[in-house]
Amino acid sequence: MQRRDVLRLLGATAASGVAGHLLAAPAAGGAKLLVVFLRGAYDCANVLVPTSSDFYYAARPNIAIARPGEPDGALALDGQWGLHPVLALSVMPLFQKRQAAFVAFAGTDDLTRSHFETQDSIELGQALDGRRDYRSGFLNRLAMVLGAGPRVDVSPIAFTSQLPIALRGEAKVANMALAGVGRPGIDEQQSQVIQSMYRNTSLAQPVAEGFQVRDDVMRSMQAEMDAASRDAMSAKGFELVARRMARLMRERFDLAFVDIGGWDTHVGQGGATGYLANRLDELGRGVSGFASEIGDDAWRRTVVVVISEFGRTFRENGNRGTDHGHGTVYWVLGGGLAARAGGRVVGEQVAVTQDRLFQNRDYPVLNEYRAVFGGLFKRMYGLSPAQLDRVFEGVAPKDLGVI
């Protein structure tokens, strides 16, 4: 059996290079980061709703979210912005507790408007005018800076079936999808046979540790499986996965990535109800469930950042949907957000009017994503300018005061 086959059975790709330091607990009192990537470019204008903009309502006659106070209206955040009503019981309570903030007009300067090109560009975190190095994702570089090498300062994981570009690099990273956790592909006896095959070889340690990661995850899931008959938690969607992630991050991992698809809404997007609303409801319940499951102590040390590759066209199209756009909105959540920034819309902003659109069609990007992440990393980890430059070369961090 080849190494790639063994690691595939363990739920970790060969590229992840499962290593010994992953088995250690994260440093006591250390910060935790989860990046949630919404693949497909979600329509931020119907999530963070510019309720003070008459142009918004003129541009979206069929899919706009009504103003606060109207039937199915947005949830008022301040005098300028509202929140999609489907998030009333999930994200809105976090916002009210100053544990959530939104970064408006965020994103990348990449103008390809291609899902795959822009997703890759963001995960790499490299200069747009340089040669792409697909062996170096920005979260892996962060892990290296934090000491995911000879020292055990961070334990990274991707909650995905394949290692994402963001976590490719020199640091050793585990990956395991949690949506379909069930019976292992190989039993204990087969595990022992495989480990004996690699005994006294250079692969003995990675194989043994791969089985250890798998077994740890399965043990974590067992309590949930035992409680299922008592309806202890939802049995579908992102909330279930998010709660699983929270338990694992509470105990052993402190730098994580997960992606969620299904956000490309060209046709029949809907407004207060419909396809996008259903997806947002699932996402919101997942974020809220994660915050609840990870526990108060860990939540105070955790930052969750929700991003997407780009936004969507500000005007609705002829199919009552939206097309590929530019600027978007990031979410930043956590129990330790600064009181002055939590419960706010932060970052550089402009009025939502036709003359402020980018190329007369999209939100502009005023808060470039590498600068935003750089500012967060500086606050979270106390990174020096030299360390930040290793993560995002040549980028000045933008401190939004969120943490």
CSV table of N, CA and C in Angstrom, one decimal, residues 67-170:
chain,number,residue,atom,x,y,z
A,67,ARG,N,-36.8,47.6,4.6
A,67,ARG,CA,-36.2,48.4,5.7
A,67,ARG,C,-36.7,47.9,7.0
A,68,PRO,N,-35.9,48.2,8.1
A,68,PRO,CA,-36.4,47.8,9.4
A,68,PRO,C,-37.7,48.4,9.7
A,69,GLY,N,-38.6,47.6,10.4
A,69,GLY,CA,-39.9,48.0,10.8
A,69,GLY,C,-41.0,47.6,9.8
A,70,GLU,N,-40.6,47.2,8.5
A,70,GLU,CA,-41.5,46.7,7.5
A,70,GLU,C,-41.6,45.2,7.6
A,71,PRO,N,-42.6,44.6,7.1
A,71,PRO,CA,-42.8,43.2,7.1
A,71,PRO,C,-41.5,42.5,6.5
A,72,ASP,N,-41.0,41.5,7.2
A,72,ASP,CA,-39.8,40.8,6.7
A,72,ASP,C,-38.6,41.8,6.5
A,73,GLY,N,-38.6,42.8,7.3
A,73,GLY,CA,-37.6,43.8,7.1
A,73,GLY,C,-36.2,43.5,7.8
A,74,ALA,N,-35.2,44.2,7.4
A,74,ALA,CA,-33.9,44.0,8.0
A,74,ALA,C,-33.9,44.3,9.4
A,75,LEU,N,-32.9,43.7,10.1
A,75,LEU,CA,-32.7,44.0,11.6
A,75,LEU,C,-31.8,45.2,11.7
A,76,ALA,N,-32.2,46.2,12.3
A,76,ALA,CA,-31.5,47.5,12.3
A,76,ALA,C,-30.2,47.3,13.1
A,77,LEU,N,-29.0,47.6,12.5
A,77,LEU,CA,-27.8,47.6,13.2
A,77,LEU,C,-27.4,49.0,13.6
A,78,ASP,N,-27.6,50.0,12.7
A,78,ASP,CA,-27.4,51.4,13.0
A,78,ASP,C,-28.2,52.2,12.0
A,79,GLY,N,-27.9,53.4,11.9
A,79,GLY,CA,-28.7,54.2,10.9
A,79,GLY,C,-28.5,53.9,9.5
A,80,GLN,N,-27.4,53.2,9.2
A,80,GLN,CA,-27.0,53.0,7.8
A,80,GLN,C,-27.2,51.5,7.3
A,81,TRP,N,-27.1,50.6,8.3
A,81,TRP,CA,-27.1,49.2,7.9
A,81,TRP,C,-28.1,48.4,8.7
A,82,GLY,N,-28.5,47.3,8.0
A,82,GLY,CA,-29.4,46.3,8.7
A,82,GLY,C,-28.9,44.9,8.4
A,83,LEU,N,-29.4,43.9,9.0
A,83,LEU,CA,-29.0,42.5,8.9
A,83,LEU,C,-30.1,41.7,8.4
A,84,HIS,N,-29.8,40.7,7.5
A,84,HIS,CA,-30.9,39.9,7.0
A,84,HIS,C,-31.7,39.3,8.1
A,85,PRO,N,-33.0,39.3,8.0
A,85,PRO,CA,-33.9,38.9,9.1
A,85,PRO,C,-33.8,37.4,9.5
A,86,VAL,N,-33.3,36.6,8.6
A,86,VAL,CA,-33.1,35.2,8.9
A,86,VAL,C,-32.1,34.9,10.0
A,87,LEU,N,-31.2,35.9,10.2
A,87,LEU,CA,-30.2,35.8,11.2
A,87,LEU,C,-30.5,36.3,12.6
A,88,ALA,N,-31.8,36.6,12.8
A,88,ALA,CA,-32.3,37.2,14.0
A,88,ALA,C,-32.0,36.4,15.3
A,89,LEU,N,-32.0,35.1,15.2
A,89,LEU,CA,-31.8,34.2,16.4
A,89,LEU,C,-30.4,33.6,16.5
A,90,SER,N,-29.5,34.0,15.5
A,90,SER,CA,-28.2,33.4,15.5
A,90,SER,C,-27.1,34.4,15.6
A,91,VAL,N,-27.0,35.2,14.5
A,91,VAL,CA,-25.9,36.2,14.5
A,91,VAL,C,-26.3,37.5,15.2
A,92,MET,N,-27.5,37.9,15.1
A,92,MET,CA,-27.9,39.2,15.8
A,92,MET,C,-27.6,39.2,17.3
A,93,PRO,N,-27.9,38.1,18.0
A,93,PRO,CA,-27.6,38.1,19.4
A,93,PRO,C,-26.1,38.3,19.7
A,94,LEU,N,-25.2,37.7,18.8
A,94,LEU,CA,-23.8,37.9,19.0
A,94,LEU,C,-23.4,39.4,18.7
A,95,PHE,N,-24.0,40.0,17.7
A,95,PHE,CA,-23.8,41.4,17.4
A,95,PHE,C,-24.2,42.3,18.6
A,96,GLN,N,-25.4,42.0,19.2
A,96,GLN,CA,-25.9,42.8,20.3
A,96,GLN,C,-25.0,42.6,21.5
A,97,LYS,N,-24.3,41.5,21.7
A,97,LYS,CA,-23.4,41.3,22.8
A,97,LYS,C,-22.0,41.8,22.4
A,98,ARG,N,-21.8,42.5,21.3
A,98,ARG,CA,-20.5,43.0,20.8
A,98,ARG,C,-19.5,41.9,20.6
A,99,GLN,N,-20.1,40.7,20.1
A,99,GLN,CA,-19.2,39.6,19.8
A,99,GLN,C,-19.2,39.3,18.3
A,100,ALA,N,-19.7,40.3,17.5
A,100,ALA,CA,-19.7,40.2,16.0
A,100,ALA,C,-19.5,41.6,15.5
A,101,ALA,N,-18.8,41.7,14.4
A,101,ALA,CA,-18.6,42.9,13.6
A,101,ALA,C,-18.6,42.6,12.1
A,102,PHE,N,-18.9,43.6,11.3
A,102,PHE,CA,-18.8,43.4,9.9
A,102,PHE,C,-17.8,44.4,9.2
A,103,VAL,N,-17.0,43.9,8.3
A,103,VAL,CA,-16.1,44.7,7.6
A,103,VAL,C,-16.7,44.9,6.2
A,104,ALA,N,-17.2,46.1,6.0
A,104,ALA,CA,-17.9,46.4,4.7
A,104,ALA,C,-16.8,46.8,3.7
A,105,PHE,N,-17.2,46.6,2.4
A,105,PHE,CA,-16.3,47.0,1.3
A,105,PHE,C,-14.9,46.3,1.4
A,106,ALA,N,-14.9,45.0,1.7
A,106,ALA,CA,-13.7,44.2,1.8
A,106,ALA,C,-13.5,43.4,0.6
A,107,GLY,N,-12.3,42.9,0.5
A,107,GLY,CA,-12.0,41.9,-0.6
A,107,GLY,C,-10.6,42.1,-1.1
A,108,THR,N,-10.4,41.6,-2.3
A,108,THR,CA,-9.2,41.6,-3.1
A,108,THR,C,-9.2,42.5,-4.3
A,109,ASP,N,-8.1,43.0,-4.7
A,109,ASP,CA,-8.0,43.8,-5.9
A,109,ASP,C,-8.0,43.0,-7.2
A,110,ASP,N,-8.0,41.7,-7.0
A,110,ASP,CA,-8.1,40.8,-8.2
A,110,ASP,C,-9.4,41.1,-9.0
A,111,LEU,N,-9.2,41.3,-10.3
A,111,LEU,CA,-10.4,41.7,-11.1
A,111,LEU,C,-10.8,40.6,-12.1
A,112,THR,N,-10.4,39.4,-11.9
A,112,THR,CA,-10.7,38.4,-12.9
A,112,THR,C,-12.2,38.0,-12.8
A,113,ARG,N,-12.8,38.2,-11.7
A,113,ARG,CA,-14.2,37.7,-11.4
A,113,ARG,C,-14.4,36.3,-11.7
A,114,SER,N,-13.3,35.5,-11.7
A,114,SER,CA,-13.4,34.1,-11.8
A,114,SER,C,-13.3,33.4,-10.4
A,115,HIS,N,-14.3,32.6,-10.1
A,115,HIS,CA,-14.3,31.9,-8.8
A,115,HIS,C,-13.0,31.3,-8.5
A,116,PHE,N,-12.5,30.4,-9.4
A,116,PHE,CA,-11.3,29.6,-9.1
A,116,PHE,C,-10.1,30.5,-9.1
A,117,GLU,N,-9.9,31.4,-10.0
A,117,GLU,CA,-8.7,32.3,-10.0
A,117,GLU,C,-8.7,33.1,-8.7
A,118,THR,N,-9.9,33.7,-8.3
A,118,THR,CA,-9.9,34.6,-7.1
A,118,THR,C,-9.8,33.8,-5.8
A,119,GLN,N,-10.4,32.6,-5.8
A,119,GLN,CA,-10.2,31.8,-4.6
A,119,GLN,C,-8.8,31.4,-4.4
A,120,ASP,N,-8.1,31.0,-5.4
A,120,ASP,CA,-6.7,30.7,-5.3
A,120,ASP,C,-5.9,31.9,-4.9
A,121,SER,N,-6.2,33.0,-5.5
A,121,SER,CA,-5.4,34.2,-5.2
A,121,SER,C,-5.6,34.6,-3.7
A,122,ILE,N,-6.8,34.5,-3.2
A,122,ILE,CA,-7.0,34.9,-1.8
A,122,ILE,C,-6.3,33.9,-0.8
A,123,GLU,N,-6.4,32.6,-1.1
A,123,GLU,CA,-5.8,31.6,-0.3
A,123,GLU,C,-4.3,31.7,-0.3
A,124,LEU,N,-3.7,32.0,-1.4
A,124,LEU,CA,-2.3,32.2,-1.5
A,124,LEU,C,-1.8,33.5,-0.7
A,125,GLY,N,-2.6,34.5,-0.8
A,125,GLY,CA,-2.2,35.8,-0.1
A,125,GLY,C,-0.9,36.4,-0.6
A,126,GLN,N,-0.7,36.2,-1.9
A,126,GLN,CA,0.6,36.7,-2.5
A,126,GLN,C,0.2,37.9,-3.4
A,127,ALA,N,1.3,38.7,-3.8
A,127,ALA,CA,1.1,39.9,-4.6
A,127,ALA,C,0.5,39.5,-6.0
A,128,LEU,N,-0.4,40.3,-6.5
A,128,LEU,CA,-1.1,40.0,-7.7
A,128,LEU,C,-0.2,40.1,-8.9
A,129,ASP,N,0.8,40.9,-8.8
A,129,ASP,CA,1.7,41.1,-10.0
A,129,ASP,C,2.9,40.2,-9.9
A,130,GLY,N,3.0,39.2,-9.0
A,130,GLY,CA,4.1,38.3,-9.0
A,130,GLY,C,3.7,36.9,-9.4
A,131,ARG,N,4.7,36.1,-9.4
A,131,ARG,CA,4.5,34.7,-9.8
A,131,ARG,C,3.9,33.9,-8.6
A,132,ARG,N,2.8,33.2,-8.9
A,132,ARG,CA,2.2,32.4,-7.8
A,132,ARG,C,3.0,31.2,-7.4
A,133,ASP,N,3.1,31.0,-6.1
A,133,ASP,CA,3.7,29.9,-5.5
A,133,ASP,C,2.6,29.1,-4.8
A,134,TYR,N,2.1,28.0,-5.5
A,134,TYR,CA,1.1,27.2,-4.9
A,134,TYR,C,1.5,26.3,-3.7
A,135,ARG,N,2.7,26.4,-3.4
A,135,ARG,CA,3.2,25.6,-2.2
A,135,ARG,C,3.1,26.5,-0.9
A,136,SER,N,2.6,27.7,-1.0
A,136,SER,CA,2.7,28.6,0.2
A,136,SER,C,1.4,29.4,0.3
A,137,GLY,N,0.5,28.8,1.2
A,137,GLY,CA,-0.8,29.5,1.5
A,137,GLY,C,-0.6,30.4,2.7
A,138,PHE,N,-1.4,31.5,2.8
A,138,PHE,CA,-1.1,32.5,3.9
A,138,PHE,C,-1.4,31.9,5.3
A,139,LEU,N,-2.3,31.0,5.5
A,139,LEU,CA,-2.5,30.4,6.8
A,139,LEU,C,-1.3,29.5,7.2
A,140,ASN,N,-0.7,28.8,6.2
A,140,ASN,CA,0.4,28.0,6.5
A,140,ASN,C,1.6,28.9,6.9
A,141,ARG,N,1.8,30.0,6.2
A,141,ARG,CA,2.9,30.9,6.6
A,141,ARG,C,2.6,31.5,8.0
A,142,LEU,N,1.4,31.8,8.3
A,142,LEU,CA,1.0,32.2,9.7
A,142,LEU,C,1.4,31.1,10.7
A,143,ALA,N,1.1,29.9,10.4
A,143,ALA,CA,1.5,28.8,11.3
A,143,ALA,C,3.0,28.7,11.5
A,144,MET,N,3.7,28.9,10.4
A,144,MET,CA,5.2,28.9,10.5
A,144,MET,C,5.7,30.0,11.4
A,145,VAL,N,5.1,31.2,11.2
A,145,VAL,CA,5.5,32.3,12.1
A,145,VAL,C,5.2,32.1,13.5
A,146,LEU,N,4.1,31.5,13.8
A,146,LEU,CA,3.7,31.2,15.2
A,146,LEU,C,4.4,30.0,15.8
A,147,GLY,N,5.2,29.3,15.0
A,147,GLY,CA,6.0,28.2,15.6
A,147,GLY,C,5.5,26.9,15.3
A,148,ALA,N,4.8,26.6,14.2
A,148,ALA,CA,4.3,25.2,13.9
A,148,ALA,C,5.4,24.5,13.2
A,149,GLY,N,6.6,24.5,13.8
A,149,GLY,CA,7.8,23.8,13.3
A,149,GLY,C,8.4,23.1,14.5
A,150,PRO,N,9.6,23.5,14.9
A,150,PRO,CA,10.2,22.9,16.1
A,150,PRO,C,9.5,23.1,17.4
A,151,ARG,N,8.9,24.3,17.5
A,151,ARG,CA,8.1,24.6,18.8
A,151,ARG,C,6.7,24.2,18.6
A,152,VAL,N,6.0,24.0,19.7
A,152,VAL,CA,4.6,23.6,19.6
A,152,VAL,C,3.8,24.8,20.1
A,153,ASP,N,3.6,25.8,19.3
A,153,ASP,CA,2.8,27.0,19.6
A,153,ASP,C,1.5,27.0,19.0
A,154,VAL,N,1.2,26.2,17.9
A,154,VAL,CA,0.0,26.2,17.2
A,154,VAL,C,-0.3,24.9,16.6
A,155,SER,N,-1.5,24.4,16.6
A,155,SER,CA,-1.9,23.2,16.0
A,155,SER,C,-2.9,23.4,15.0
A,156,PRO,N,-2.5,23.4,13.7
A,156,PRO,CA,-3.4,23.7,12.6
A,156,PRO,C,-4.2,22.5,12.0
A,157,ILE,N,-5.4,22.8,11.5
A,157,ILE,CA,-6.2,21.7,10.9
A,157,ILE,C,-7.1,22.4,9.8
A,158,ALA,N,-7.3,21.6,8.8
A,158,ALA,CA,-8.3,22.0,7.8
A,158,ALA,C,-9.5,21.0,7.9
A,159,PHE,N,-10.7,21.5,8.2
A,159,PHE,CA,-11.9,20.7,8.3
A,159,PHE,C,-12.4,20.4,6.8
A,160,THR,N,-11.6,19.9,6.0
A,160,THR,CA,-11.9,19.7,4.6
A,160,THR,C,-11.4,18.3,4.2
A,161,SER,N,-11.9,17.8,3.1
A,161,SER,CA,-11.5,16.4,2.6
A,161,SER,C,-10.1,16.5,1.9
A,162,GLN,N,-9.8,17.7,1.3
A,162,GLN,CA,-8.5,17.9,0.7
A,162,GLN,C,-7.8,19.1,1.4
A,163,LEU,N,-6.5,19.1,1.5
A,163,LEU,CA,-5.8,20.2,2.1
A,163,LEU,C,-6.0,21.5,1.2
A,164,PRO,N,-6.6,22.6,1.8
A,164,PRO,CA,-6.8,23.8,1.0
A,164,PRO,C,-5.5,24.5,0.7
A,165,ILE,N,-5.6,25.3,-0.4
A,165,ILE,CA,-4.4,26.1,-0.7
A,165,ILE,C,-3.9,26.9,0.4
A,166,ALA,N,-4.8,27.5,1.2
A,166,ALA,CA,-4.5,28.4,2.3
A,166,ALA,C,-3.5,27.8,3.3
A,167,LEU,N,-3.6,26.4,3.4
A,167,LEU,CA,-2.8,25.7,4.5
A,167,LEU,C,-1.7,24.9,3.9
A,168,ARG,N,-1.4,25.1,2.6
A,168,ARG,CA,-0.3,24.4,2.0
A,168,ARG,C,1.0,25.1,2.4
A,169,GLY,N,2.1,24.3,2.6
A,169,GLY,CA,3.3,24.9,2.9
A,169,GLY,C,4.2,24.1,3.8
A,170,GLU,N,5.2,24.7,4.4
A,170,GLU,CA,6.2,24.0,5.2
A,170,GLU,C,5.6,23.5,6.5
